[in-house]
Each structure stands twice: as structure tokens, then as C-alpha cells.
Amino acid sequence: MQWNGSDVDNDIVNYDIYFGVNNPPSINSSGISADQLTVSVAPNTIYYWNVVTKDAAGNTSESGVYQFRVLE
């Protein structure tokens, strides 16, 4: 997965990634600094994910929950 984080002050520190087959998804990775994450998926499955962005001042912003389906 890959995303584009943004912040008014341009001081993003890290991201928390929520990913899974349930909506809302559970935490998958916390405090990562990259804007991409490799995840394992299975065919014929719907996955949900969202990203929480954290900045240097401790502020957070949360994306909406997105979904995708893996085909055969």
C-alpha cells in the first residue's frame, strides 16, 4: 500500500496504519516513517485500511477508511 500524507506545517513525523478484513480495521503498524507498507493479501477477499498521520507537535489527522478487493 502507498499513500500521500500532508500537513499544514509540513512536519509529519510518522504514520499509524490500520489494515484488515474488518471495518473498522485494526492497527497493523505503528510509528512508521515511510509512506508505503507491504501487506499480505489473499484472493477473493475485501480489505479495509486507513492512515493516521502524526506531526512534530503531536497533532494527528485520520484518513477515511478505504477498501479494496483482491481478485483471483
PDB file of C-alpha atoms in Angstrom:
ATOM      1  CA  MET A   1       0.000   0.000   0.000  1.00  0.00           C
ATOM      2  CA  GLN A   2       1.109   3.555  -0.594  1.00  0.00           C
ATOM      3  CA  TRP A   3      -0.351   6.899   0.477  1.00  0.00           C
ATOM      4  CA  ASN A   4       0.410  10.614   0.398  1.00  0.00           C
ATOM      5  CA  GLY A   5       0.392  12.298   3.788  1.00  0.00           C
ATOM      6  CA  SER A   6       0.138  16.061   4.129  1.00  0.00           C
ATOM      7  CA  ASP A   7       0.387  18.549   6.955  1.00  0.00           C
ATOM      8  CA  VAL A   8      -0.068  22.336   7.067  1.00  0.00           C
ATOM      9  CA  ASP A   9       3.356  22.820   8.688  1.00  0.00           C
ATOM     10  CA  ASN A  10       4.982  20.084   6.599  1.00  0.00           C
ATOM     11  CA  ASP A  11       6.287  18.409   9.772  1.00  0.00           C
ATOM     12  CA  ILE A  12       4.958  14.849   9.519  1.00  0.00           C
ATOM     13  CA  VAL A  13       6.803  12.557  11.913  1.00  0.00           C
ATOM     14  CA  ASN A  14       5.181   9.178  11.310  1.00  0.00           C
ATOM     15  CA  TYR A  15       2.071   7.186  10.492  1.00  0.00           C
ATOM     16  CA  ASP A  16      -0.094   4.552  12.133  1.00  0.00           C
ATOM     17  CA  ILE A  17      -1.553   2.109   9.615  1.00  0.00           C
ATOM     18  CA  TYR A  18      -4.790   0.247  10.204  1.00  0.00           C
ATOM     19  CA  PHE A  19      -5.411  -2.710   7.901  1.00  0.00           C
ATOM     20  CA  GLY A  20      -7.513  -5.855   7.866  1.00  0.00           C
ATOM     21  CA  VAL A  21     -10.649  -7.676   6.781  1.00  0.00           C
ATOM     22  CA  ASN A  22     -12.871  -5.965   9.364  1.00  0.00           C
ATOM     23  CA  ASN A  23     -14.345  -2.467   9.184  1.00  0.00           C
ATOM     24  CA  PRO A  24     -13.051  -0.556  11.021  1.00  0.00           C
ATOM     25  CA  PRO A  25      -9.621  -2.156  10.569  1.00  0.00           C
ATOM     26  CA  SER A  26      -7.287  -2.820  13.493  1.00  0.00           C
ATOM     27  CA  ILE A  27      -3.794  -1.401  13.924  1.00  0.00           C
ATOM     28  CA  ASN A  28      -1.239  -3.071  11.660  1.00  0.00           C
ATOM     29  CA  SER A  29       1.854  -0.884  12.036  1.00  0.00           C
ATOM     30  CA  SER A  30       2.532   1.990  14.411  1.00  0.00           C
ATOM     31  CA  GLY A  31       5.020   4.835  14.153  1.00  0.00           C
ATOM     32  CA  ILE A  32       6.347   4.096  10.687  1.00  0.00           C
ATOM     33  CA  SER A  33       8.113   6.887   8.825  1.00  0.00           C
ATOM     34  CA  ALA A  34       7.716   5.516   5.279  1.00  0.00           C
ATOM     35  CA  ASP A  35       4.718   6.343   3.102  1.00  0.00           C
ATOM     36  CA  GLN A  36       4.274   2.753   1.990  1.00  0.00           C
ATOM     37  CA  LEU A  37       3.788  -0.643   3.591  1.00  0.00           C
ATOM     38  CA  THR A  38       3.926  -4.174   2.230  1.00  0.00           C
ATOM     39  CA  VAL A  39       0.966  -6.284   3.341  1.00  0.00           C
ATOM     40  CA  SER A  40      -0.050  -9.884   2.715  1.00  0.00           C
ATOM     41  CA  VAL A  41      -3.365 -10.471   0.980  1.00  0.00           C
ATOM     42  CA  ALA A  42      -5.467 -13.446  -0.087  1.00  0.00           C
ATOM     43  CA  PRO A  43      -7.604 -13.874  -3.204  1.00  0.00           C
ATOM     44  CA  ASN A  44     -11.361 -13.211  -3.102  1.00  0.00           C
ATOM     45  CA  THR A  45     -11.049 -11.018  -0.014  1.00  0.00           C
ATOM     46  CA  ILE A  46     -12.086  -7.438   0.787  1.00  0.00           C
ATOM     47  CA  TYR A  47      -9.606  -5.419   2.847  1.00  0.00           C
ATOM     48  CA  TYR A  48     -10.092  -2.148   4.733  1.00  0.00           C
ATOM     49  CA  TRP A  49      -7.403   0.359   5.617  1.00  0.00           C
ATOM     50  CA  ASN A  50      -6.799   3.851   6.896  1.00  0.00           C
ATOM     51  CA  VAL A  51      -3.856   6.023   7.908  1.00  0.00           C
ATOM     52  CA  VAL A  52      -3.339   8.269  10.931  1.00  0.00           C
ATOM     53  CA  THR A  53      -0.726  10.984  10.320  1.00  0.00           C
ATOM     54  CA  LYS A  54       1.232  12.377  13.287  1.00  0.00           C
ATOM     55  CA  ASP A  55       3.180  15.650  13.190  1.00  0.00           C
ATOM     56  CA  ALA A  56       6.033  17.066  15.298  1.00  0.00           C
ATOM     57  CA  ALA A  57       3.602  18.895  17.605  1.00  0.00           C
ATOM     58  CA  GLY A  58       1.762  15.650  18.403  1.00  0.00           C
ATOM     59  CA  ASN A  59      -1.267  16.509  16.293  1.00  0.00           C
ATOM     60  CA  THR A  60      -2.953  13.735  14.351  1.00  0.00           C
ATOM     61  CA  SER A  61      -5.201  13.546  11.343  1.00  0.00           C
ATOM     62  CA  GLU A  62      -7.017  10.459  10.165  1.00  0.00           C
ATOM     63  CA  SER A  63      -7.933   9.445   6.655  1.00  0.00           C
ATOM     64  CA  GLY A  64     -11.253   7.885   5.915  1.00  0.00           C
ATOM     65  CA  VAL A  65     -11.487   4.112   5.745  1.00  0.00           C
ATOM     66  CA  TYR A  66     -10.774   2.777   2.262  1.00  0.00           C
ATOM     67  CA  GLN A  67     -11.409  -0.663   0.879  1.00  0.00           C
ATOM     68  CA  PHE A  68     -10.160  -2.837  -1.934  1.00  0.00           C
ATOM     69  CA  ARG A  69     -10.936  -6.321  -3.174  1.00  0.00           C
ATOM     70  CA  VAL A  70      -8.315  -8.854  -4.215  1.00  0.00           C
ATOM     71  CA  LEU A  71      -9.478 -10.910  -7.181  1.00  0.00           C
ATOM     72  CA  GLU A  72      -8.328 -14.411  -8.060  1.00  0.00           C
TER      73      GLU A  72
END
